[in-house]
Amino acid sequence: MTLGKRLGQRFLPYGANYLDWSDMTELEEVIGHRVLFRYQTEGESMASRLERLAAQRLGAAHALAVHNGTEALRLALISTRPRVGDLVYVPAVTFVAVAGAVLSSGLVPVLVDADESLSLDPTLLPADAERVVVAHMEGTVAPVPYGVPYVIEDCAQALGARLPDGRHAGTAGWAGTFSFHHNKVLTSGEGGLLVTGDAGAWATMRRYHDHGSARVPGRYPTWDADAHFGENMVTSEEVAAVQCQQFRHLDGLLAGLERMYAVALAELPSRTGLRLLPRPAGDVKVSLRFRWESRELRDAAVACLTSRGIANWTLNKYLLPDHPVLTGRRSLYADGFPWNHAPDRPLALSRDGFARTRDLLDRTLCVPLSPELPEADQVLAVKAVRQALEGV
């Protein structure tokens, strides 16, 4: 696909651009061993190698690979040893999987309004909050509340981001969760990862994700007198192999995003009614975020970019106060579980009923960056975006 045809359009997500048969040495190794289950390998499994490499790369004490990011969130929540119906404070602006993980763990989500960056506003949290999920959306590093016993960082869209103190996103709280879904920073189609600095939490997560067992590689699961029930969330060797290959390209991908972001700063649209939302140094620069004066201008920009084949998206779909699962307290259980354990009152923390957040979302437009392009092509792509937005 030539640049003239794409004009900045993303035909593949970030990590998928780095998938190549000539580079799939880990996958070749796994297929050569003819063992695809992590607990049947003779030596170190590919899943264990992935966990070791990810922990080293992210500066985490422990890592655990699972099927997807939603499972990682569930495991993190369950490892806090909650009671059914306990409240979990979650961002009002995030993918519904966060609320789904809370509900499927038997817990009740409480929506917390956003700050100017559309991240959870920690100043709204009550003093007695015990469990909080912070989502680093679109590579934006969200504030991490302190003094809360169980902070879970959802880093599904922010692999490689760093907090203001230099630590990797995902390592500041009780646990950090990551996704390798198709449209994430790195991809294996599906896949998830969990990191924690707490050895006891990691042991609980590891047991729960393998039927509650104390697994010894090459042996049938075993259960001791302290065993608890669990589920099967064990990743496979071939998926772990693709993730290992992807991790080898993380630094290059992040550098490519930084390079194109710098190019974009030099080619900003020259017009009124529009401003670029700045990204701090620790953000993963997956996109340019523009804020328009009105929704009408934002929608006109969407139409203009789309007509020119330039990728873009809005964020209104992430507003959980409007999601039917939460507005209708929907459940497949006949008794409405776990909503039947929820307080009979609105479960939201907002100063204005989310009016300000709705307004911010209505005026926000995102244009993705293309880290795999050579710098000269990045310049052409950014100029195409500038010309389109100046014509709105």
Coordinates of N, CA and C in Angstrom, one line a residue, residues 80-89 102 106-110 130-131 341:
T80 N -7.5 -9.7 45.4 CA -7.6 -8.9 46.5 C -8.5 -9.5 47.6
R81 N -9.0 -10.7 47.4 CA -9.9 -11.4 48.3 C -11.1 -10.6 48.8
P82 N -11.9 -10.2 47.8 CA -13.0 -9.3 48.1 C -14.2 -10.1 48.7
R83 N -15.2 -9.4 49.1 CA -16.5 -10.0 49.4 C -17.5 -9.7 48.3
V84 N -18.4 -10.6 48.0 CA -19.4 -10.3 47.0 C -20.2 -9.0 47.3
G85 N -20.3 -8.2 46.2 CA -20.9 -6.9 46.4 C -20.0 -5.8 46.8
D86 N -18.7 -6.0 47.0 CA -17.8 -4.9 47.3 C -17.8 -3.9 46.2
L87 N -17.6 -2.7 46.5 CA -17.6 -1.6 45.5 C -16.2 -1.5 44.9
V88 N -16.2 -1.3 43.6 CA -14.9 -1.0 42.9 C -15.1 0.3 42.1
Y89 N -14.3 1.3 42.3 CA -14.4 2.6 41.6 C -13.6 2.5 40.3
V102 N -15.4 -6.3 36.6 CA -15.8 -6.0 38.0 C -17.1 -6.9 38.3
G106 N -18.2 -10.6 40.7 CA -19.2 -10.5 41.8 C -19.1 -9.2 42.6
L107 N -18.5 -8.2 41.9 CA -18.4 -6.9 42.6 C -19.2 -5.9 41.8
V108 N -19.3 -4.7 42.4 CA -20.2 -3.6 41.9 C -19.4 -2.4 41.5
P109 N -19.5 -2.0 40.2 CA -18.7 -0.8 39.7 C -19.4 0.5 40.1
V110 N -18.6 1.4 40.5 CA -19.0 2.8 40.8 C -18.2 3.7 39.8
E130 N -11.5 1.3 48.7 CA -10.6 0.1 48.9 C -10.0 -0.4 47.5
R131 N -10.9 -0.4 46.5 CA -10.5 -0.9 45.2 C -10.8 0.1 44.1
H341 N -26.7 -7.2 44.9 CA -25.9 -6.8 46.1 C -25.5 -5.4 46.2

